[in-house]
Every structure is written in C-alpha cells, then in structure tokens.
Tab-separated table of C-alpha atoms in Angstrom:
chain	number	residue	atom	x	y	z
A	1	MET	CA	34.784	32.290	1.740
A	2	ASN	CA	33.891	28.959	0.139
A	3	ASP	CA	30.482	27.341	-0.080
A	4	ASN	CA	30.921	25.507	3.205
A	5	ASP	CA	31.610	28.771	4.992
A	6	VAL	CA	28.470	30.278	3.519
A	7	VAL	CA	26.339	27.405	4.785
A	8	ARG	CA	28.050	27.589	8.141
A	9	ASP	CA	27.364	31.302	8.416
A	10	LEU	CA	23.703	30.717	7.589
A	11	THR	CA	23.398	28.269	10.449
A	12	LEU	CA	21.424	29.297	13.494
A	13	ASP	CA	20.130	27.005	16.198
A	14	GLY	CA	16.911	25.999	17.876
A	15	ASN	CA	16.967	29.102	20.073
A	16	ALA	CA	16.318	31.272	17.023
A	17	VAL	CA	13.034	29.486	16.290
A	18	ALA	CA	11.792	29.285	19.887
A	19	GLY	CA	8.753	31.415	19.042
A	20	LEU	CA	7.730	29.284	16.071
A	21	LEU	CA	8.180	26.072	18.078
A	22	GLU	CA	6.109	27.434	20.951
A	23	GLU	CA	3.407	28.465	18.488
A	24	VAL	CA	3.313	24.949	17.007
A	25	PHE	CA	3.745	22.853	20.171
A	26	GLY	CA	2.146	25.165	22.754
A	27	ALA	CA	5.143	25.100	25.076
A	28	ASP	CA	8.784	26.073	25.073
A	29	MET	CA	10.559	23.369	23.087
A	30	THR	CA	14.150	24.623	23.294
A	31	THR	CA	14.688	22.740	26.548
A	32	ALA	CA	13.040	19.544	25.232
A	33	ASP	CA	15.475	16.709	24.644
A	34	GLY	CA	15.415	15.223	21.185
A	35	GLU	CA	16.894	11.939	20.041
A	36	CYS	CA	18.131	11.859	16.471
A	37	ALA	CA	16.521	9.025	14.502
A	38	HIS	CA	19.577	8.842	12.240
A	39	CYS	CA	22.463	8.540	14.709
A	40	GLY	CA	20.823	8.247	18.113
A	41	SER	CA	22.539	11.219	19.706
A	42	ALA	CA	20.530	13.272	22.182
A	43	ASN	CA	20.451	17.058	22.172
A	44	ALA	CA	18.261	19.818	23.515
A	45	VAL	CA	16.153	21.284	20.721
A	46	GLY	CA	17.807	24.637	21.435
A	47	ALA	CA	21.133	23.086	20.436
A	48	LEU	CA	19.930	21.689	17.099
A	49	ARG	CA	21.177	23.469	14.018
A	50	ALA	CA	18.490	25.598	12.435
A	51	TYR	CA	18.257	26.656	8.818
A	52	THR	CA	15.739	29.431	8.403
A	53	ARG	CA	16.555	30.902	4.988
A	54	ALA	CA	14.043	28.757	3.173
A	55	PRO	CA	10.280	28.525	2.755
A	56	GLY	CA	10.289	26.679	6.077
A	57	VAL	CA	12.530	25.859	9.009
A	58	VAL	CA	14.817	22.830	9.021
A	59	LEU	CA	16.339	21.522	12.255
A	60	ARG	CA	19.358	19.256	11.925
A	61	CYS	CA	21.290	17.060	14.336
A	62	PRO	CA	24.526	18.801	15.414
A	63	ALA	CA	26.282	15.429	15.560
A	64	CYS	CA	25.447	13.815	12.202
A	65	GLY	CA	23.723	16.604	10.265
A	66	GLY	CA	20.612	14.516	9.668
A	67	VAL	CA	17.289	16.330	9.315
A	68	ILE	CA	15.327	16.027	12.568
A	69	ALA	CA	12.408	18.333	11.873
A	70	ARG	CA	10.907	20.406	9.093
A	71	ILE	CA	8.253	22.995	9.773
A	72	VAL	CA	6.525	24.823	6.962
A	73	GLN	CA	3.818	27.427	7.423
A	74	THR	CA	1.549	28.353	4.543
A	75	PRO	CA	-1.573	30.482	4.407
A	76	ARG	CA	-3.537	27.221	4.690
A	77	GLY	CA	-1.790	25.749	7.696
A	78	THR	CA	1.337	24.334	9.262
A	79	LEU	CA	3.187	21.171	8.233
A	80	VAL	CA	5.401	19.511	10.835
A	81	ASP	CA	7.621	16.626	9.688
A	82	LEU	CA	9.321	14.889	12.610
A	83	ARG	CA	10.506	11.736	10.853
A	84	GLY	CA	14.065	12.468	11.949
A	85	ALA	CA	13.225	12.591	15.637
A	86	ALA	CA	13.184	9.239	17.433
A	87	HIS	CA	11.515	11.086	20.291
A	88	LEU	CA	11.101	14.497	21.881
A	89	ALA	CA	11.025	14.605	25.678
A	90	MET	CA	9.356	17.706	27.074
A	91	ARG	CA	10.037	18.766	30.630
A	92	ARG	CA	7.258	19.625	33.000
B	1	MET	CA	0.588	27.893	33.502
B	2	ARG	CA	1.979	30.650	31.376
B	3	ARG	CA	-0.173	32.731	29.069
B	4	PRO	CA	-0.410	31.632	25.438
B	5	LEU	CA	2.160	33.192	23.159
B	6	GLU	CA	0.456	36.052	21.353
B	7	TRP	CA	1.514	38.916	19.162
B	8	GLN	CA	1.203	42.344	20.742
B	9	ILE	CA	1.799	45.890	19.593
B	10	ALA	CA	4.782	47.475	21.315
B	11	THR	CA	5.670	51.166	21.152
B	12	VAL	CA	9.189	52.433	20.546
B	13	LYS	CA	10.193	54.457	23.611
B	14	ALA	CA	13.835	55.153	22.760
B	15	ILE	CA	16.524	54.313	20.212
B	16	ALA	CA	20.201	54.452	21.161
B	17	GLN	CA	23.178	54.083	18.834
B	18	GLU	CA	25.590	51.605	20.430
B	19	THR	CA	28.181	51.316	17.632
B	20	ALA	CA	28.210	52.197	13.918
B	21	GLN	CA	26.172	49.081	13.085
B	22	VAL	CA	24.315	48.427	16.320
B	23	LYS	CA	21.314	50.129	17.902
B	24	THR	CA	19.321	49.440	21.027
B	25	ILE	CA	15.566	49.825	20.704
B	26	THR	CA	13.525	50.227	23.876
B	27	LEU	CA	9.990	48.885	23.517
B	28	VAL	CA	7.062	49.483	25.848
B	29	LEU	CA	4.849	46.389	25.989
B	30	PRO	CA	1.165	46.425	26.965
B	31	GLY	CA	1.404	42.698	27.778
B	32	TRP	CA	4.821	42.679	29.440
B	33	THR	CA	5.764	39.624	31.434
B	34	ALA	CA	9.047	39.140	33.278
B	35	HIS	CA	11.541	37.364	31.038
B	36	ARG	CA	14.553	35.265	31.908
B	37	ALA	CA	17.940	36.654	30.885
B	38	GLY	CA	18.867	35.142	27.533
B	39	GLN	CA	15.340	34.953	26.155
B	40	HIS	CA	14.191	36.519	22.881
B	41	TYR	CA	11.349	38.457	21.378
B	42	ASP	CA	10.157	37.775	17.851
B	43	VAL	CA	9.639	40.912	15.750
B	44	ARG	CA	7.234	40.804	12.791
B	45	LEU	CA	6.998	43.356	10.017
B	46	THR	CA	4.067	43.434	7.608
B	47	ALA	CA	4.297	45.205	4.256
B	48	ALA	CA	1.378	47.012	2.648
B	49	ASP	CA	0.810	43.996	0.370
B	50	GLY	CA	0.605	41.623	3.318
B	51	TYR	CA	4.124	40.179	2.990
B	52	GLN	CA	5.525	39.404	6.419
B	53	ALA	CA	9.091	39.064	7.645
B	54	GLN	CA	9.941	37.869	11.111
B	55	ARG	CA	13.151	37.659	13.145
B	56	SER	CA	14.083	36.742	16.667
B	57	TYR	CA	16.113	39.212	18.760
B	58	SER	CA	17.741	38.687	22.124
B	59	ILE	CA	16.542	40.810	25.003
B	60	ALA	CA	19.376	42.988	26.322
B	61	SER	CA	17.666	44.394	29.403
B	62	PRO	CA	17.222	42.607	32.734
B	63	PRO	CA	13.816	41.386	33.903
B	64	GLU	CA	14.008	43.898	36.749
B	65	ARG	CA	12.647	46.664	34.464
B	66	PRO	CA	8.881	46.129	34.346
B	67	GLY	CA	6.857	47.122	31.304
B	68	GLU	CA	9.636	47.405	28.758
B	69	VAL	CA	12.494	45.584	27.062
B	70	ASP	CA	15.614	46.612	25.200
B	71	LEU	CA	16.398	44.789	21.964
B	72	THR	CA	19.925	45.388	20.674
B	73	VAL	CA	19.997	44.901	16.909
B	74	GLU	CA	22.933	44.697	14.520
B	75	ARG	CA	22.254	46.135	11.077
B	76	ILE	CA	22.728	43.423	8.445
B	77	PRO	CA	23.083	45.173	5.054
B	78	ASP	CA	21.088	42.611	3.046
B	79	GLY	CA	18.697	41.783	5.875
B	80	GLU	CA	14.933	42.044	5.638
B	81	VAL	CA	14.200	43.274	9.132
B	82	SER	CA	17.256	44.921	10.694
B	83	PRO	CA	17.648	47.653	8.020
B	84	TYR	CA	14.039	48.656	8.703
B	85	LEU	CA	14.616	48.709	12.447
B	86	HIS	CA	17.780	50.793	11.933
B	87	ASP	CA	16.850	53.153	9.127
B	88	VAL	CA	13.081	53.639	9.307
B	89	LEU	CA	11.900	53.075	12.863
B	90	VAL	CA	11.540	56.182	15.059
B	91	VAL	CA	10.421	56.836	18.625
B	92	GLY	CA	6.651	56.498	18.926
B	93	ASP	CA	6.337	53.884	16.175
B	94	ALA	CA	4.401	50.662	16.742
B	95	VAL	CA	6.119	47.286	16.345
B	96	GLU	CA	4.516	43.848	16.403
B	97	VAL	CA	6.286	41.484	18.796
B	98	ARG	CA	5.748	38.255	20.717
B	99	GLY	CA	7.669	36.849	23.609
B	100	PRO	CA	9.549	36.246	25.722
B	101	VAL	CA	10.502	32.965	24.050
B	102	GLY	CA	13.193	30.365	24.606
B	103	GLY	CA	14.401	28.571	27.693
B	104	TYR	CA	17.568	26.721	26.746
B	105	PHE	CA	19.968	29.667	26.688
B	106	VAL	CA	18.903	31.389	29.901
B	107	TRP	CA	20.579	32.230	33.169
B	108	GLU	CA	18.902	33.316	36.358
B	109	ALA	CA	20.522	34.303	39.629
B	110	SER	CA	19.173	31.037	41.050
B	111	SER	CA	21.088	29.093	38.366
B	112	GLY	CA	24.317	29.835	40.249
B	113	GLY	CA	27.767	29.670	38.752
B	114	PRO	CA	30.613	30.332	38.523
B	115	LEU	CA	29.595	31.963	35.289
B	116	LEU	CA	31.734	31.915	32.152
B	117	LEU	CA	30.361	34.032	29.308
B	118	VAL	CA	31.918	34.013	25.840
B	119	ALA	CA	30.671	36.397	23.151
B	120	GLY	CA	31.457	37.206	19.553
B	121	GLY	CA	30.185	40.524	18.173
B	122	SER	CA	26.499	41.105	18.779
B	123	GLY	CA	26.403	37.712	20.492
B	124	VAL	CA	27.118	39.729	23.617
B	125	VAL	CA	23.467	40.855	23.775
B	126	PRO	CA	21.889	37.942	25.703
B	127	LEU	CA	25.008	37.729	27.871
B	128	MET	CA	24.563	41.410	28.725
B	129	ALA	CA	21.030	40.627	29.897
B	130	MET	CA	22.580	37.997	32.185
B	131	LEU	CA	25.173	40.444	33.547
B	132	ARG	CA	22.566	43.172	34.066
B	133	HIS	CA	20.317	40.659	35.814
B	134	ARG	CA	23.250	39.475	37.924
B	135	ALA	CA	23.887	43.063	39.029
B	136	ALA	CA	20.207	43.956	39.541
B	137	ALA	CA	19.556	40.803	41.555
B	138	GLY	CA	22.641	41.382	43.695
B	139	ALA	CA	24.014	37.963	42.750
B	140	LYS	CA	27.575	37.433	43.887
B	141	VAL	CA	28.500	34.411	41.769
B	142	PRO	CA	31.952	34.889	40.227
B	143	ALA	CA	31.614	35.763	36.540
B	144	ARG	CA	33.990	36.249	33.641
B	145	LEU	CA	33.160	37.568	30.184
B	146	LEU	CA	35.449	36.942	27.211
B	147	TYR	CA	34.272	39.178	24.386
B	148	SER	CA	35.625	39.085	20.827
B	149	SER	CA	35.150	42.160	18.610
B	150	ARG	CA	36.739	43.303	15.380
B	151	THR	CA	37.958	46.647	16.719
B	152	LEU	CA	37.504	48.682	19.891
B	153	GLU	CA	34.860	50.774	18.099
B	154	ASP	CA	32.810	47.622	17.531
B	155	VAL	CA	32.601	46.769	21.232
B	156	ILE	CA	28.960	47.046	22.306
B	157	TYR	CA	28.187	48.285	25.869
B	158	ARG	CA	31.872	49.142	26.407
B	159	GLN	CA	31.411	51.733	29.131
B	160	GLU	CA	28.705	49.825	30.946
B	161	LEU	CA	30.869	46.691	30.929
B	162	GLU	CA	33.712	48.697	32.480
B	163	ALA	CA	31.362	49.974	35.157
B	164	LEU	CA	29.954	46.508	35.844
B	165	ALA	CA	33.456	45.009	35.984
B	166	SER	CA	34.431	47.375	38.765
B	167	ARG	CA	31.785	45.757	40.947
B	168	ASP	CA	32.172	42.560	42.857
B	169	GLY	CA	33.104	39.351	41.182
B	170	LEU	CA	32.926	40.232	37.475
B	171	GLU	CA	35.944	40.396	35.178
B	172	VAL	CA	35.788	41.336	31.499
B	173	PHE	CA	38.373	40.306	28.901
B	174	HIS	CA	38.370	41.731	25.397
B	175	THR	CA	39.990	40.365	22.275
B	176	LEU	CA	40.203	42.564	19.171
B	177	THR	CA	40.667	40.500	16.030
B	178	ARG	CA	40.996	43.058	13.220
B	179	GLY	CA	42.736	46.044	14.729
B	180	GLN	CA	43.946	47.266	18.082
B	181	PRO	CA	44.485	50.803	19.374
B	182	LYS	CA	47.995	51.887	20.344
B	183	GLY	CA	49.040	50.502	23.680
B	184	TRP	CA	46.373	47.761	23.623
B	185	THR	CA	47.179	45.203	26.279
B	186	GLY	CA	44.249	42.838	25.774
B	187	TYR	CA	44.063	39.841	23.460
B	188	ALA	CA	44.471	40.444	19.727
B	189	ARG	CA	43.466	37.196	18.052
B	190	ARG	CA	40.498	34.937	17.536
B	191	ILE	CA	39.356	32.997	20.567
B	192	ASP	CA	41.361	29.787	20.913
B	193	GLN	CA	41.964	27.115	23.499
B	194	PRO	CA	44.950	28.772	25.237
B	195	MET	CA	42.908	31.972	25.624
B	196	LEU	CA	39.950	30.035	27.002
B	197	ALA	CA	42.250	28.164	29.389
B	198	GLU	CA	43.585	31.474	30.747
B	199	VAL	CA	40.178	33.091	31.110
B	200	SER	CA	38.248	30.099	32.425
B	201	GLY	CA	41.031	28.639	34.581
B	202	PRO	CA	40.329	30.581	37.787
B	203	LEU	CA	36.623	29.634	37.600
B	204	GLY	CA	37.463	25.925	37.643
B	205	THR	CA	35.817	23.130	35.714
B	206	ALA	CA	32.492	23.465	37.559
B	207	ALA	CA	31.767	26.684	35.649
B	208	LEU	CA	28.468	27.222	33.886
B	209	ALA	CA	29.259	28.478	30.375
B	210	PHE	CA	27.156	30.467	27.926
B	211	ILE	CA	28.583	31.033	24.458
B	212	CYS	CA	26.912	33.267	21.898
B	213	GLY	CA	28.258	34.396	18.553
B	214	PRO	CA	28.805	33.235	14.996
B	215	THR	CA	28.797	29.482	14.446
B	216	ALA	CA	32.576	29.132	14.070
B	217	LEU	CA	33.242	30.907	17.378
B	218	VAL	CA	30.519	28.952	19.156
B	219	GLU	CA	31.754	25.567	17.964
B	220	THR	CA	35.443	26.320	18.612
B	221	THR	CA	34.691	27.589	22.097
B	222	ALA	CA	32.270	24.835	23.083
B	223	SER	CA	34.618	22.019	22.104
B	224	ALA	CA	37.613	23.738	23.713
B	225	LEU	CA	35.755	24.176	27.003
B	226	VAL	CA	34.733	20.526	27.064
B	227	GLN	CA	38.364	19.570	26.401
B	228	LEU	CA	39.356	21.837	29.284
B	229	GLY	CA	37.137	19.757	31.536
B	230	LEU	CA	33.772	21.518	31.654
B	231	ALA	CA	30.772	19.211	31.613
B	232	GLN	CA	29.010	19.185	28.256
B	233	GLU	CA	25.630	19.839	29.866
B	234	ARG	CA	27.005	22.985	31.535
B	235	VAL	CA	28.098	24.481	28.209
B	236	ARG	CA	25.149	26.278	26.595
B	237	THR	CA	25.396	27.704	23.101
B	238	GLU	CA	23.490	30.082	20.906
B	239	ARG	CA	24.448	30.744	17.314
B	240	PHE	CA	23.970	34.411	16.661
B	241	GLY	CA	25.335	34.608	13.167
B	242	PRO	CA	25.054	37.411	10.655
B	243	THR	CA	21.797	35.721	9.700
B	244	GLY	CA	20.142	36.886	12.884
B	245	THR	CA	18.844	39.638	10.634
C-alpha cells in the first residue's frame, strides 16, 4: 500500500458527516447541491469527499480535489469556511 | 418541520455476532422517529476526562420497527469507537446517539426502481436496510444485489439474504475475492465492468443504483455503471471505508 492508497482509504464522503452538517446548518445538507468554486462542477454534498481524521472536517470536490468546505469545532465554537463553494442550493 | 437534531440516550437491547469482525447492536430509543433506509445514526462516546469520540453508523433495520434500530458495526482494530462497541458494550448499557441523519443515500419504496445494489464488505449495511424495507413494505420493484466479500465467512446477513432472495423479484450475487469454498459457483474476483454488465444487464439502463463500500470499489463501480449507460444522477454512492470506525 503506498501513500496514495492510504489517503484513498481514509476518504469518506458527505454522508458520513450528515449529523455534523445538520447540526451546523439546521437541515439535512447531504442532498444540497454544491458548486465547486475551483472547477465549477456540481455535486450533492453527500457525494463530496470527506476527510475526518483531522481536528476538523474537510470536504473536497470529487472532480478536481479542491477544498470546498472546512468545519472545525472547538470548545469555544464552530468555524465554517466555505470559500471553496461557489454556492450551496438547499432543497425545500 | 422535523424536530431539531438532538442527542439522546439509547439502551442496548441486544447484541448479535454477525461475522468474526461484525456485530449488530439493537438500540431502544426514547425519541425514535421513523428513518429512511440508508440513513445513519451518530454514536458519541465520552471518556471520564471529557474526551469525546464520535462516528456515524448506517442503520441496518427497516423503518417498520418502531422504537428501535439495529446498527451493524465492523470492528476496526485501531478504531476509537468500534472496539468499544464490540469489546465493552453489553446489553442494558446506555449509548449516546443522534439521528436519523442523511438524505442523499436513501431509498424508499416510493423511490421505485429497478434497484441495483452494490456492496463491498460492511458497505452492505445500508443496502440491507433498503432490502428489509422493500420486503416489509411489500414493494415489488425488481432488485439485484451484488455483494463483494473476502471469504464466505465474511458475508454479513448471509442466511437472511438467502431467505429474502427466495421472495419475489430479488436476486443476490456474491463475489468472494480472497478465498472460495470448494464447489463455489459464484464470482471470485473484484467487482469489474464485465461483472457489473452481467448483473445489471437484466435491470436495464433505467436502474436506480446504490453503491456502498470502500472508496476503490465505489469509484470503480460508479464509473463502470455510467459507462454501461446508467444516468449519473441515478447512481448514488456512499464510501464506507475502513475509516468508518
């Protein structure tokens, strides 16, 4: 197993952080459509790659690998960085 | 408007050994709400010093069982949560959970089909919830499950899958990638495009596909199914790698 395989095996997706996303946004976000600010491709948040073995959660575009969202929770609060999302469209 | 997502204290009602590394934990929930097949519960453990570890587990049971859920958990040797659930937890214990969560990787009888399910290892868990729901709801949509395991002993829900497959409209195909018993007539290799073509062919290209397993299996399968003519938006994926600890 080389380093790339290790990273690949550590990859989850947006489904695995559905609870955290609902806590932060107040609604299920896995069915929200997100547009990647780096490459413009559109994907459901549930289909984004999720990296959870870190002090926070990183969601990446499955097409270009660009970071779409970072969410970090600390005892003092929650930081949400959405610079990599051109938009998030939530369904009613 | 659904209720806000809150942590609740569930009680362990039963623990069943499915395979050497996999157990099913039945939880009774004071704040149970009907889930959709494919959804998860988050499980949170708190150590005496306040350190918390949290993981998301797929619900294995159908929503037709009020008041409780089954979580089927694979033991990950270096995991933070699954070794506790496997080695320490006993019937009667309290567990902090919240859910059901998720909405992307879900199937309901009203979603229709035909249904193509592809699983690797413990990735079969949310797909089992779909098959149990399909049976409990009396849904007749044609369904096929292609399930990759290392050996026959690693196949989760083997007997129940056989029983379900004898009922109308469901067919189950196994592939064993690391070892096969004598006289094995099923597949004996990793899932590839020719295998997917054989299994999905009779369902046609209008099939609704759910793929759950390690990343490599999910990506191989998803791109092969799109090449075989399935619409991208009808191919749903969930990566259920060894990190789903």
